Amino acid sequence: MVGGGKDAFIGAIHRHAAFMDGMIELVCGALSINPEVAKDSGKSLFLPEDRIYLTFDEMITKEAALPADKRMDFVTIVTPNFAHFAPAMMAMDHGFHVVIEKPIAFTLDEAKQLKNKVEETGLILCLTHTYSGYPLVKHAKQMIKAGALGKIRKVWVEYPQGWLSKLSEREGNAQAAWRTDPKRSGKSGCMGDIGTHCAHLAEYITGLKISKICADLNVMVEGRMLDDDGNVLLKFDNGAAGVLMASQVAAGEENAIKIRVYGEKGGIEWAQQEPNTMYVKWLDQPTQILRAGGNYGDRLSSFAMQVTRTPGGHPEGYLEAFANIYRNFSHTLAARIVGAEPTAEMLDFPTVDDGIRGMAFIDNVVLSSQSETKWTNHIV
Amino acid sequence: MVGGGKDAFIGAIHRHAAFMDGMIELVCGALSINPEVAKDSGKSLFLPEDRIYLTFDEMITKEAALPADKRMDFVTIVTPNFAHFAPAMMAMDHGFHVVIEKPIAFTLDEAKQLKNKVEETGLILCLTHTYSGYPLVKHAKQMIKAGALGKIRKVWVEYPQGWLSKLSEREGNAQAAWRTDPKRSGKSGCMGDIGTHCAHLAEYITGLKISKICADLNVMVEGRMLDDDGNVLLKFDNGAAGVLMASQVAAGEENAIKIRVYGEKGGIEWAQQEPNTMYVKWLDQPTQILRAGGNYGDRLSSFAMQVTRTPGGHPEGYLEAFANIYRNFSHTLAARIVGAEPTAEMLDFPTVDDGIRGMAFIDNVVLSSQSETKWTNHIV
Amino acid sequence: MVGGGKDAFIGAIHRHAAFMDGMIELVCGALSINPEVAKDSGKSLFLPEDRIYLTFDEMITKEAALPADKRMDFVTIVTPNFAHFAPAMMAMDHGFHVVIEKPIAFTLDEAKQLKNKVEETGLILCLTHTYSGYPLVKHAKQMIKAGALGKIRKVWVEYPQGWLSKLSEREGNAQAAWRTDPKRSGKSGCMGDIGTHCAHLAEYITGLKISKICADLNVMVEGRMLDDDGNVLLKFDNGAAGVLMASQVAAGEENAIKIRVYGEKGGIEWAQQEPNTMYVKWLDQPTQILRAGGNYGDRLSSFAMQVTRTPGGHPEGYLEAFANIYRNFSHTLAARIVGAEPTAEMLDFPTVDDGIRGMAFIDNVVLSSQSETKWTNHIV
Amino acid sequence: MVGGGKDAFIGAIHRHAAFMDGMIELVCGALSINPEVAKDSGKSLFLPEDRIYLTFDEMITKEAALPADKRMDFVTIVTPNFAHFAPAMMAMDHGFHVVIEKPIAFTLDEAKQLKNKVEETGLILCLTHTYSGYPLVKHAKQMIKAGALGKIRKVWVEYPQGWLSKLSEREGNAQAAWRTDPKRSGKSGCMGDIGTHCAHLAEYITGLKISKICADLNVMVEGRMLDDDGNVLLKFDNGAAGVLMASQVAAGEENAIKIRVYGEKGGIEWAQQEPNTMYVKWLDQPTQILRAGGNYGDRLSSFAMQVTRTPGGHPEGYLEAFANIYRNFSHTLAARIVGAEPTAEMLDFPTVDDGIRGMAFIDNVVLSSQSETKWTNHIV
């Protein structure tokens, strides 16, 4: 693991998620650029002292030098956005698969280089767009793919948060500080951090691609350097229309990402804060409440069933969704190791291609926001 | 009453609403352009035969000729949009107040003429934008006015319906037929019918005015003559940003108009389908559930309390919201009759000014949708 | 109308409900035992002075003396419980139908006398157990009658309120004062006031009769004279088991009456505070959300459709449920007047038989609570 | 781990939960009484072959013979109820701490012997009453302890499931087979399995003890050997009244355990299926929605905060609640190992005393159900 020391947030999430299924162990780490933090964090995570490294460079070099059955199997990168690219490239250059916290990189160009490296090495790059790990999200995707809703006409996706309603980056909030800083976060704040989740979720569930956007990005808190709010009109490649709304100044909201998709025959509604429930709406029949783990025979897709650990009514949450990405990634890795073909279900995790679309989305949404023309093509 | 015969929808709604408080009686009507329907409808509504009229012209003329204590007090107009203007003008010319189903008229120009007539005659024109009649909507307006949320930054307002998901206008659905017909409905379908409700609700609750729009109107069902779906980016006159989403092809939705407003300190969320509940969200305190009729001492605004008939937990609904418009209108009328000054609470019903903004909204949203420029000014 | 003056609560509810459909007019009243209140109330309700009476005796006598086409058609009695019987008997003795606020009387014996009078005179006695007036409650009854849930096994019905959490009867709350006073309310407080609603709702929806009870009534607020809380185990005549929970000291609750019924094949859940939604649960299929006015073809029972005024998504509430009792009563009356047979739908309102079961429930639940034996037969 | 092979349910749950925080490793197991299953399961869980045992006897004997730094630290027992006692006693006799799936044993007598053994050895016995592991449940307990609701008056606790609505034990459902079999499950079915969860949750949250019960247990599915449904009136040691409802024939329900507690000043409502939300109701102020991980400063109890892994809006679920029991148990163990005093927060997990109360509850509820007297004392 690169990053994720004691003072970080997302590193601990990755560890809970990776450990949950008993398939992954933490064997080494370069957990912080602060050597003290790196050492303390490594100890508290029960790492052997000789595998607590102070830089990713050291970690990758030394691990690569270990015998094959001792060295780490893959690298997880949970540093701030600007520090994703270098360790990812180096890891792949040394033959390690990588798991990267989203967004994949700092620029679209970096993302494209990562893609080339993946193609060149044949290694796996897994990107943790967590929300696509929820069982009912996977079920929604399969339902739509199978035509249950007919042709898709509308997509509304939203992600209101309220945690940046004040100028917290000036009040000692470290998360706020790097996420609102163009040098560490990238050219967009809110859209880069959570707008990309919305875009990914919309494309993942519908199987469509966003083709045109019309963006209005805002800085709502005076003194902030990056957008903290934005609304985007969307056109999809099948002609569907949509709206993407993301905000970090929706005071009082937590992580209320929600998606609604409507087709000719019906619609679905899923909200992350109550992720085990999905509403399926029909034109002339009562709405149904689908439940993760529901006792419906084979009505739930195999893509959902294989990432469900508990029976209906025993809720699974964010860590399980996160774990599902690691789970599918691990199963794919395990299949490869024994020379088997991974199933479609195993391969259902975000990859470098999703990373590239995400970086392009950031570029295009910023471009559109600065433009006086209504529509901007969303090209990669 | 003009329109509202047996085969109509909104006429019956107006009657339930007007009767509920025992202050208004139906004394005469020109209930249909079909004489048979007009007569039958009048009889079934217990009208005396000599006050069942066949045209609004006849009704207004004859009623005006009755002695002051016998004639009707005001005219309610519930015809399709294209037939609002003529009876409204004639009624006012004969000294009758008017209540008009929204949208106020067929064109902005007609709306402006009605405004001139109102100013000329001093009569009252009441427009039934129903959703502003709900007690908690009124409370939200007063909360925001009093600064409880701080400066308003964001407004998301949406109205998904699914009833036009098919080409029902060709399948004998009379409601669908006139509402999708530019000759009877006007230059917009979905935006004219329900987008205007959203715009009105957003301006009513926030006390702000929409100043710029960027609209994407769609015809999702092939063969339809007017938009059945639309998404609009909004800018408000205080700098707040927003989105207005309206659709008649959101398959499986009923009348799910909902509004969320966020300010510096918190936000509110209200949805018409559960209208007795409003969520009030705070930056660093738990969300509160405000309930219509709630037992909170004077925490609920007098504007809400005066239009609440039942104690908390005994739900009031759409007819009561509608009745509240009639109730405030009636109290205003009653105050005028005795020469008293109506209170601010009594005067809290939509008027010709709301009608003009609504017609301008239709014009501008259509204009913006046809434009390749991002922003269109919303001028009246 | 007997009772229901300016200082009362339920009288106004009856008026809103009765007026809503334009079939009923208030023509006279003995609105209060306080002559000043009676007069003022009558005036503010636009009653002619000569039909504002000071006692029910005067009202019934004088109205009976009017010509048939002038006199009132029926009497509504909305006085406290102890004052239901006398006006009801006298009204029927003078040939007037009666509508009585529940509970029907002060004692079971009075209720039985009323039943004899109904049988003797052939007049209609309508009892306003409001909750059975909701469209989805009617639909639930018909679903269960048609066997959709299979044999019924379980019934959980509850009515938590919080308004008597303090000793409000000593703090000038007039409602609290008479409802907690055995001389005016009867031998039970909470069970008489809201427990009877639960028992009625359970028997109405399931079509079963409660055959045995095991009650635990409590006085939770020191100094109170009647029970303010109670839990009752139930057995039904088909072998089903159940629980009835009612409380007036469930601090923070409004009028949260809710019922859940489970059969061999599925269950239903309906809660009065969101009355336009009913959850229908199935053994091995997703739960369905039934909506009042839902666009499901003929899936909703005619008993529900005939008491629905608005399309799905435009909520109807408590006043409409109340109005539905008046509506069915009025249609039955109207049918009788023209010599027609009322339909089963029209006849779907509570009558003297429900009143008798309610009074017996009060008697038996008090008996059971005082008994050391587990089960008490619920006999009438 | 004893039990929990490939064909079991709860064993996997324990493993996910134990692994999640990276503090616990599976080092050995006697995973099934079927040797093939034991071996296969061990392999698939990456156990070294020499620590895959065929009986708990073998496991405990051989592990005890390993050097202290190699041998297992504690034993988790996830066998059916009848097979809890023997391995637990033997483990403690060999100096191992134990974690036992509830109910603690097959009889009250066994539970008491376990308690003696705990006292004799000073070892820790942790009982996995999962629902008390949820952060908001812990917060509710602390709120009530601090007097926020005033004196507690009412407790309603319910656990509807529908999975035994048919005679599944005769249709090859292994879970149903042992749970409805008195020889493997004990003297009660539904009450033993889920009624005990309700009783534990009620006593845990309120800090009160159930002192008297009046039970009605039912066999709703013909041919079943144990109760599948039951309703119990409760009295608590402070005078509060309550109801406990549990059912396995509530067709269409999943694991809908829910509790409502009302005191003089307010009430709380928590439902396991949406465990990150708790409603806090107040006598004369709006209901509040408390959220796990909510950003409320120190408003959430330290007992809740220390078992919360994600910020508000990223839901944690059943596995996390389960993990919290392991987490507190592990922290207590770790503190002991270094000779430190565990904090009150660490010690907040169910122990042998909860197990004894659970077994007594089963005995007393069966006794009460068979009695014709209303109240049975709940004595241990």
PDB file of N, CA and C in Angstrom, chain B residues 9 13 16 19-23 25 46 131 134 159 254-255 272-275 277 291 294 296 309-320, chain C residues 9 13 16 19-23 25 46 131 134 159 254-255 272-275 277 291 294 309-320:
ATOM      1  N   PHE B   9     -61.406  17.112 -15.831  1.00  0.00           N
ATOM      2  CA  PHE B   9     -60.695  16.652 -14.645  1.00  0.00           C
ATOM      3  C   PHE B   9     -60.586  17.742 -13.575  1.00  0.00           C
ATOM      4  N   ILE B  13     -61.870  19.063  -9.138  1.00  0.00           N
ATOM      5  CA  ILE B  13     -60.881  19.403  -8.114  1.00  0.00           C
ATOM      6  C   ILE B  13     -61.177  20.794  -7.532  1.00  0.00           C
ATOM      7  N   HIS B  16     -64.305  20.523  -5.190  1.00  0.00           N
ATOM      8  CA  HIS B  16     -64.000  19.955  -3.869  1.00  0.00           C
ATOM      9  C   HIS B  16     -63.275  20.995  -3.009  1.00  0.00           C
ATOM     10  N   PHE B  19     -65.477  24.021  -1.970  1.00  0.00           N
ATOM     11  CA  PHE B  19     -66.559  23.715  -1.020  1.00  0.00           C
ATOM     12  C   PHE B  19     -66.062  23.434   0.399  1.00  0.00           C
ATOM     13  N   MET B  20     -64.849  22.932   0.480  1.00  0.00           N
ATOM     14  CA  MET B  20     -64.382  22.292   1.714  1.00  0.00           C
ATOM     15  C   MET B  20     -64.577  23.133   2.966  1.00  0.00           C
ATOM     16  N   ASP B  21     -64.362  24.442   2.830  1.00  0.00           N
ATOM     17  CA  ASP B  21     -64.416  25.279   4.026  1.00  0.00           C
ATOM     18  C   ASP B  21     -65.777  25.913   4.268  1.00  0.00           C
ATOM     19  N   GLY B  22     -66.755  25.552   3.428  1.00  0.00           N
ATOM     20  CA  GLY B  22     -68.099  26.047   3.679  1.00  0.00           C
ATOM     21  C   GLY B  22     -68.257  27.535   3.441  1.00  0.00           C
ATOM     22  N   MET B  23     -67.309  28.137   2.712  1.00  0.00           N
ATOM     23  CA  MET B  23     -67.421  29.579   2.451  1.00  0.00           C
ATOM     24  C   MET B  23     -67.888  29.877   1.033  1.00  0.00           C
ATOM     25  N   GLU B  25     -70.131  28.640  -2.468  1.00  0.00           N
ATOM     26  CA  GLU B  25     -71.164  27.799  -3.055  1.00  0.00           C
ATOM     27  C   GLU B  25     -71.107  27.915  -4.564  1.00  0.00           C
ATOM     28  N   PHE B  46     -76.644  20.063  -8.784  1.00  0.00           N
ATOM     29  CA  PHE B  46     -77.755  20.708  -8.073  1.00  0.00           C
ATOM     30  C   PHE B  46     -77.914  22.183  -8.434  1.00  0.00           C
ATOM     31  N   TYR B 131     -49.418  24.101  -5.646  1.00  0.00           N
ATOM     32  CA  TYR B 131     -48.401  23.598  -4.726  1.00  0.00           C
ATOM     33  C   TYR B 131     -47.963  24.636  -3.713  1.00  0.00           C
ATOM     34  N   TYR B 134     -49.709  24.453  -0.001  1.00  0.00           N
ATOM     35  CA  TYR B 134     -49.430  23.523   1.102  1.00  0.00           C
ATOM     36  C   TYR B 134     -48.847  24.265   2.305  1.00  0.00           C
ATOM     37  N   TYR B 159     -40.081  17.744 -11.305  1.00  0.00           N
ATOM     38  CA  TYR B 159     -41.464  17.272 -11.397  1.00  0.00           C
ATOM     39  C   TYR B 159     -41.513  16.119 -12.382  1.00  0.00           C
ATOM     40  N   GLU B 254     -45.714   9.452 -10.625  1.00  0.00           N
ATOM     41  CA  GLU B 254     -47.050  10.035 -10.562  1.00  0.00           C
ATOM     42  C   GLU B 254     -46.953  11.563 -10.655  1.00  0.00           C
ATOM     43  N   ASN B 255     -46.965  12.245  -9.546  1.00  0.00           N
ATOM     44  CA  ASN B 255     -46.871  13.707  -9.556  1.00  0.00           C
ATOM     45  C   ASN B 255     -45.843  14.126  -8.521  1.00  0.00           C
ATOM     46  N   GLN B 272     -44.129  16.788  -2.733  1.00  0.00           N
ATOM     47  CA  GLN B 272     -45.572  16.915  -2.708  1.00  0.00           C
ATOM     48  C   GLN B 272     -46.289  15.622  -2.381  1.00  0.00           C
ATOM     49  N   GLN B 273     -45.707  14.481  -2.732  1.00  0.00           N
ATOM     50  CA  GLN B 273     -46.447  13.242  -2.502  1.00  0.00           C
ATOM     51  C   GLN B 273     -46.524  12.869  -1.012  1.00  0.00           C
ATOM     52  N   GLU B 274     -45.660  13.433  -0.200  1.00  0.00           N
ATOM     53  CA  GLU B 274     -45.794  13.297   1.271  1.00  0.00           C
ATOM     54  C   GLU B 274     -45.733  14.708   1.837  1.00  0.00           C
ATOM     55  N   PRO B 275     -46.779  15.494   1.623  1.00  0.00           N
ATOM     56  CA  PRO B 275     -46.670  16.944   1.798  1.00  0.00           C
ATOM     57  C   PRO B 275     -46.679  17.421   3.234  1.00  0.00           C
ATOM     58  N   THR B 277     -44.712  16.484   5.550  1.00  0.00           N
ATOM     59  CA  THR B 277     -43.383  16.311   6.116  1.00  0.00           C
ATOM     60  C   THR B 277     -42.406  17.199   5.354  1.00  0.00           C
ATOM     61  N   ARG B 291     -43.427  18.710  10.675  1.00  0.00           N
ATOM     62  CA  ARG B 291     -44.699  18.135  10.267  1.00  0.00           C
ATOM     63  C   ARG B 291     -45.790  19.193  10.267  1.00  0.00           C
ATOM     64  N   GLY B 294     -47.731  20.225  13.360  1.00  0.00           N
ATOM     65  CA  GLY B 294     -46.890  19.739  14.460  1.00  0.00           C
ATOM     66  C   GLY B 294     -47.060  20.566  15.718  1.00  0.00           C
ATOM     67  N   TYR B 296     -45.475  22.261  18.021  1.00  0.00           N
ATOM     68  CA  TYR B 296     -44.183  22.866  18.333  1.00  0.00           C
ATOM     69  C   TYR B 296     -44.327  24.269  18.886  1.00  0.00           C
ATOM     70  N   ARG B 309     -55.986  22.507   8.855  1.00  0.00           N
ATOM     71  CA  ARG B 309     -57.306  22.178   9.408  1.00  0.00           C
ATOM     72  C   ARG B 309     -57.268  21.053  10.436  1.00  0.00           C
ATOM     73  N   THR B 310     -56.187  20.264  10.407  1.00  0.00           N
ATOM     74  CA  THR B 310     -56.158  19.078  11.277  1.00  0.00           C
ATOM     75  C   THR B 310     -54.881  19.100  12.108  1.00  0.00           C
ATOM     76  N   PRO B 311     -54.916  18.443  13.257  1.00  0.00           N
ATOM     77  CA  PRO B 311     -53.696  18.372  14.070  1.00  0.00           C
ATOM     78  C   PRO B 311     -52.683  17.437  13.420  1.00  0.00           C
ATOM     79  N   GLY B 312     -51.424  17.554  13.807  1.00  0.00           N
ATOM     80  CA  GLY B 312     -50.353  16.739  13.245  1.00  0.00           C
ATOM     81  C   GLY B 312     -50.710  15.269  13.231  1.00  0.00           C
ATOM     82  N   GLY B 313     -50.380  14.610  12.148  1.00  0.00           N
ATOM     83  CA  GLY B 313     -50.626  13.177  12.070  1.00  0.00           C
ATOM     84  C   GLY B 313     -51.928  12.823  11.393  1.00  0.00           C
ATOM     85  N   HIS B 314     -52.749  13.804  11.153  1.00  0.00           N
ATOM     86  CA  HIS B 314     -53.939  13.579  10.339  1.00  0.00           C
ATOM     87  C   HIS B 314     -53.707  14.305   9.026  1.00  0.00           C
ATOM     88  N   PRO B 315     -53.234  13.569   8.034  1.00  0.00           N
ATOM     89  CA  PRO B 315     -52.686  14.198   6.833  1.00  0.00           C
ATOM     90  C   PRO B 315     -53.703  15.025   6.047  1.00  0.00           C
ATOM     91  N   GLU B 316     -53.234  16.174   5.597  1.00  0.00           N
ATOM     92  CA  GLU B 316     -53.991  16.943   4.614  1.00  0.00           C
ATOM     93  C   GLU B 316     -53.283  16.791   3.273  1.00  0.00           C
ATOM     94  N   GLY B 317     -54.013  16.964   2.189  1.00  0.00           N
ATOM     95  CA  GLY B 317     -53.428  16.647   0.898  1.00  0.00           C
ATOM     96  C   GLY B 317     -53.638  17.718  -0.155  1.00  0.00           C
ATOM     97  N   TYR B 318     -53.727  17.260  -1.371  1.00  0.00           N
ATOM     98  CA  TYR B 318     -53.788  18.123  -2.539  1.00  0.00           C
ATOM     99  C   TYR B 318     -55.058  18.973  -2.549  1.00  0.00           C
ATOM    100  N   LEU B 319     -56.171  18.366  -2.193  1.00  0.00           N
ATOM    101  CA  LEU B 319     -57.412  19.141  -2.207  1.00  0.00           C
ATOM    102  C   LEU B 319     -57.370  20.240  -1.158  1.00  0.00           C
ATOM    103  N   GLU B 320     -56.765  19.954  -0.033  1.00  0.00           N
ATOM    104  CA  GLU B 320     -56.640  20.974   1.007  1.00  0.00           C
ATOM    105  C   GLU B 320     -55.703  22.093   0.553  1.00  0.00           C
TER     106      GLU B 320
ATOM    107  N   PHE C   9     -63.294  20.474  18.565  1.00  0.00           N
ATOM    108  CA  PHE C   9     -62.337  20.041  17.558  1.00  0.00           C
ATOM    109  C   PHE C   9     -63.000  19.258  16.422  1.00  0.00           C
ATOM    110  N   ILE C  13     -64.049  19.186  11.727  1.00  0.00           N
ATOM    111  CA  ILE C  13     -63.625  18.088  10.857  1.00  0.00           C
ATOM    112  C   ILE C  13     -64.837  17.510  10.114  1.00  0.00           C
ATOM    113  N   HIS C  16     -65.924  20.032   7.321  1.00  0.00           N
ATOM    114  CA  HIS C  16     -65.066  19.976   6.129  1.00  0.00           C
ATOM    115  C   HIS C  16     -65.388  18.723   5.310  1.00  0.00           C
ATOM    116  N   PHE C  19     -68.910  18.758   3.639  1.00  0.00           N
ATOM    117  CA  PHE C  19     -69.083  19.748   2.567  1.00  0.00           C
ATOM    118  C   PHE C  19     -68.338  19.356   1.286  1.00  0.00           C
ATOM    119  N   MET C  20     -67.250  18.642   1.442  1.00  0.00           N
ATOM    120  CA  MET C  20     -66.275  18.495   0.366  1.00  0.00           C
ATOM    121  C   MET C  20     -66.858  18.055  -0.975  1.00  0.00           C
ATOM    122  N   ASP C  21     -67.837  17.170  -0.922  1.00  0.00           N
ATOM    123  CA  ASP C  21     -68.359  16.641  -2.183  1.00  0.00           C
ATOM    124  C   ASP C  21     -69.581  17.383  -2.712  1.00  0.00           C
ATOM    125  N   GLY C  22     -69.940  18.468  -2.010  1.00  0.00           N
ATOM    126  CA  GLY C  22     -71.037  19.272  -2.524  1.00  0.00           C
ATOM    127  C   GLY C  22     -72.391  18.583  -2.445  1.00  0.00           C
ATOM    128  N   MET C  23     -72.524  17.547  -1.644  1.00  0.00           N
ATOM    129  CA  MET C  23     -73.803  16.847  -1.519  1.00  0.00           C
ATOM    130  C   MET C  23     -74.531  17.179  -0.223  1.00  0.00           C
ATOM    131  N   GLU C  25     -75.294  20.046   2.945  1.00  0.00           N
ATOM    132  CA  GLU C  25     -75.271  21.431   3.426  1.00  0.00           C
ATOM    133  C   GLU C  25     -75.590  21.450   4.908  1.00  0.00           C
ATOM    134  N   PHE C  46     -72.813  30.761   8.834  1.00  0.00           N
ATOM    135  CA  PHE C  46     -73.817  31.256   7.891  1.00  0.00           C
ATOM    136  C   PHE C  46     -75.191  30.601   8.088  1.00  0.00           C
ATOM    137  N   TYR C 131     -60.892   5.814   9.921  1.00  0.00           N
ATOM    138  CA  TYR C 131     -59.763   5.160   9.247  1.00  0.00           C
ATOM    139  C   TYR C 131     -60.222   4.128   8.225  1.00  0.00           C
ATOM    140  N   TYR C 134     -60.395   5.335   4.302  1.00  0.00           N
ATOM    141  CA  TYR C 134     -59.280   5.533   3.365  1.00  0.00           C
ATOM    142  C   TYR C 134     -59.372   4.527   2.205  1.00  0.00           C
ATOM    143  N   TYR C 159     -51.569   2.157  17.631  1.00  0.00           N
ATOM    144  CA  TYR C 159     -51.942   3.575  17.528  1.00  0.00           C
ATOM    145  C   TYR C 159     -51.183   4.339  18.603  1.00  0.00           C
ATOM    146  N   GLU C 254     -47.661  11.371  16.739  1.00  0.00           N
ATOM    147  CA  GLU C 254     -48.849  12.150  16.419  1.00  0.00           C
ATOM    148  C   GLU C 254     -50.076  11.221  16.400  1.00  0.00           C
ATOM    149  N   ASN C 255     -50.459  10.763  15.214  1.00  0.00           N
ATOM    150  CA  ASN C 255     -51.609   9.865  15.127  1.00  0.00           C
ATOM    151  C   ASN C 255     -51.214   8.685  14.253  1.00  0.00           C
ATOM    152  N   GLN C 272     -51.522   5.270   8.611  1.00  0.00           N
ATOM    153  CA  GLN C 272     -52.408   6.397   8.349  1.00  0.00           C
ATOM    154  C   GLN C 272     -51.679   7.678   8.023  1.00  0.00           C
ATOM    155  N   GLN C 273     -50.476   7.871   8.554  1.00  0.00           N
ATOM    156  CA  GLN C 273     -49.820   9.154   8.326  1.00  0.00           C
ATOM    157  C   GLN C 273     -49.307   9.285   6.890  1.00  0.00           C
ATOM    158  N   GLU C 274     -49.160   8.185   6.186  1.00  0.00           N
ATOM    159  CA  GLU C 274     -48.873   8.222   4.742  1.00  0.00           C
ATOM    160  C   GLU C 274     -49.907   7.342   4.049  1.00  0.00           C
ATOM    161  N   PRO C 275     -51.150   7.788   4.018  1.00  0.00           N
ATOM    162  CA  PRO C 275     -52.257   6.865   3.739  1.00  0.00           C
ATOM    163  C   PRO C 275     -52.418   6.479   2.281  1.00  0.00           C
ATOM    164  N   THR C 277     -50.202   5.173   0.402  1.00  0.00           N
ATOM    165  CA  THR C 277     -49.246   4.111   0.084  1.00  0.00           C
ATOM    166  C   THR C 277     -49.577   2.880   0.915  1.00  0.00           C
ATOM    167  N   ARG C 291     -50.488   2.406  -4.612  1.00  0.00           N
ATOM    168  CA  ARG C 291     -50.754   3.827  -4.373  1.00  0.00           C
ATOM    169  C   ARG C 291     -52.226   4.121  -4.640  1.00  0.00           C
ATOM    170  N   GLY C 294     -53.611   4.880  -8.088  1.00  0.00           N
ATOM    171  CA  GLY C 294     -52.576   4.346  -8.976  1.00  0.00           C
ATOM    172  C   GLY C 294     -53.142   3.911 -10.319  1.00  0.00           C
ATOM    173  N   ARG C 309     -60.703  10.809  -5.257  1.00  0.00           N
ATOM    174  CA  ARG C 309     -61.064  12.033  -5.994  1.00  0.00           C
ATOM    175  C   ARG C 309     -59.944  12.538  -6.891  1.00  0.00           C
ATOM    176  N   THR C 310     -58.715  12.104  -6.621  1.00  0.00           N
ATOM    177  CA  THR C 310     -57.570  12.650  -7.362  1.00  0.00           C
ATOM    178  C   THR C 310     -56.763  11.508  -7.961  1.00  0.00           C
ATOM    179  N   PRO C 311     -56.047  11.795  -9.044  1.00  0.00           N
ATOM    180  CA  PRO C 311     -55.186  10.760  -9.630  1.00  0.00           C
ATOM    181  C   PRO C 311     -53.970  10.500  -8.736  1.00  0.00           C
ATOM    182  N   GLY C 312     -53.349   9.386  -8.912  1.00  0.00           N
ATOM    183  CA  GLY C 312     -52.190   8.984  -8.108  1.00  0.00           C
ATOM    184  C   GLY C 312     -51.166  10.099  -8.014  1.00  0.00           C
ATOM    185  N   GLY C 313     -50.634  10.308  -6.839  1.00  0.00           N
ATOM    186  CA  GLY C 313     -49.593  11.308  -6.668  1.00  0.00           C
ATOM    187  C   GLY C 313     -50.117  12.639  -6.190  1.00  0.00           C
ATOM    188  N   HIS C 314     -51.416  12.788  -6.181  1.00  0.00           N
ATOM    189  CA  HIS C 314     -52.004  13.976  -5.571  1.00  0.00           C
ATOM    190  C   HIS C 314     -52.689  13.502  -4.309  1.00  0.00           C
ATOM    191  N   PRO C 315     -51.984  13.615  -3.187  1.00  0.00           N
ATOM    192  CA  PRO C 315     -52.409  12.925  -1.976  1.00  0.00           C
ATOM    193  C   PRO C 315     -53.769  13.360  -1.449  1.00  0.00           C
ATOM    194  N   GLU C 316     -54.546  12.363  -1.035  1.00  0.00           N
ATOM    195  CA  GLU C 316     -55.750  12.642  -0.257  1.00  0.00           C
ATOM    196  C   GLU C 316     -55.452  12.268   1.191  1.00  0.00           C
ATOM    197  N   GLY C 317     -56.178  12.878   2.119  1.00  0.00           N
ATOM    198  CA  GLY C 317     -55.822  12.687   3.514  1.00  0.00           C
ATOM    199  C   GLY C 317     -56.992  12.346   4.401  1.00  0.00           C
ATOM    200  N   TYR C 318     -56.866  12.797   5.616  1.00  0.00           N
ATOM    201  CA  TYR C 318     -57.807  12.459   6.681  1.00  0.00           C
ATOM    202  C   TYR C 318     -59.199  13.029   6.399  1.00  0.00           C
ATOM    203  N   LEU C 319     -59.233  14.272   5.933  1.00  0.00           N
ATOM    204  CA  LEU C 319     -60.543  14.864   5.669  1.00  0.00           C
ATOM    205  C   LEU C 319     -61.254  14.119   4.551  1.00  0.00           C
ATOM    206  N   GLU C 320     -60.511  13.678   3.566  1.00  0.00           N
ATOM    207  CA  GLU C 320     -61.106  12.913   2.478  1.00  0.00           C
ATOM    208  C   GLU C 320     -61.601  11.558   2.983  1.00  0.00           C
TER     209      GLU C 320
END
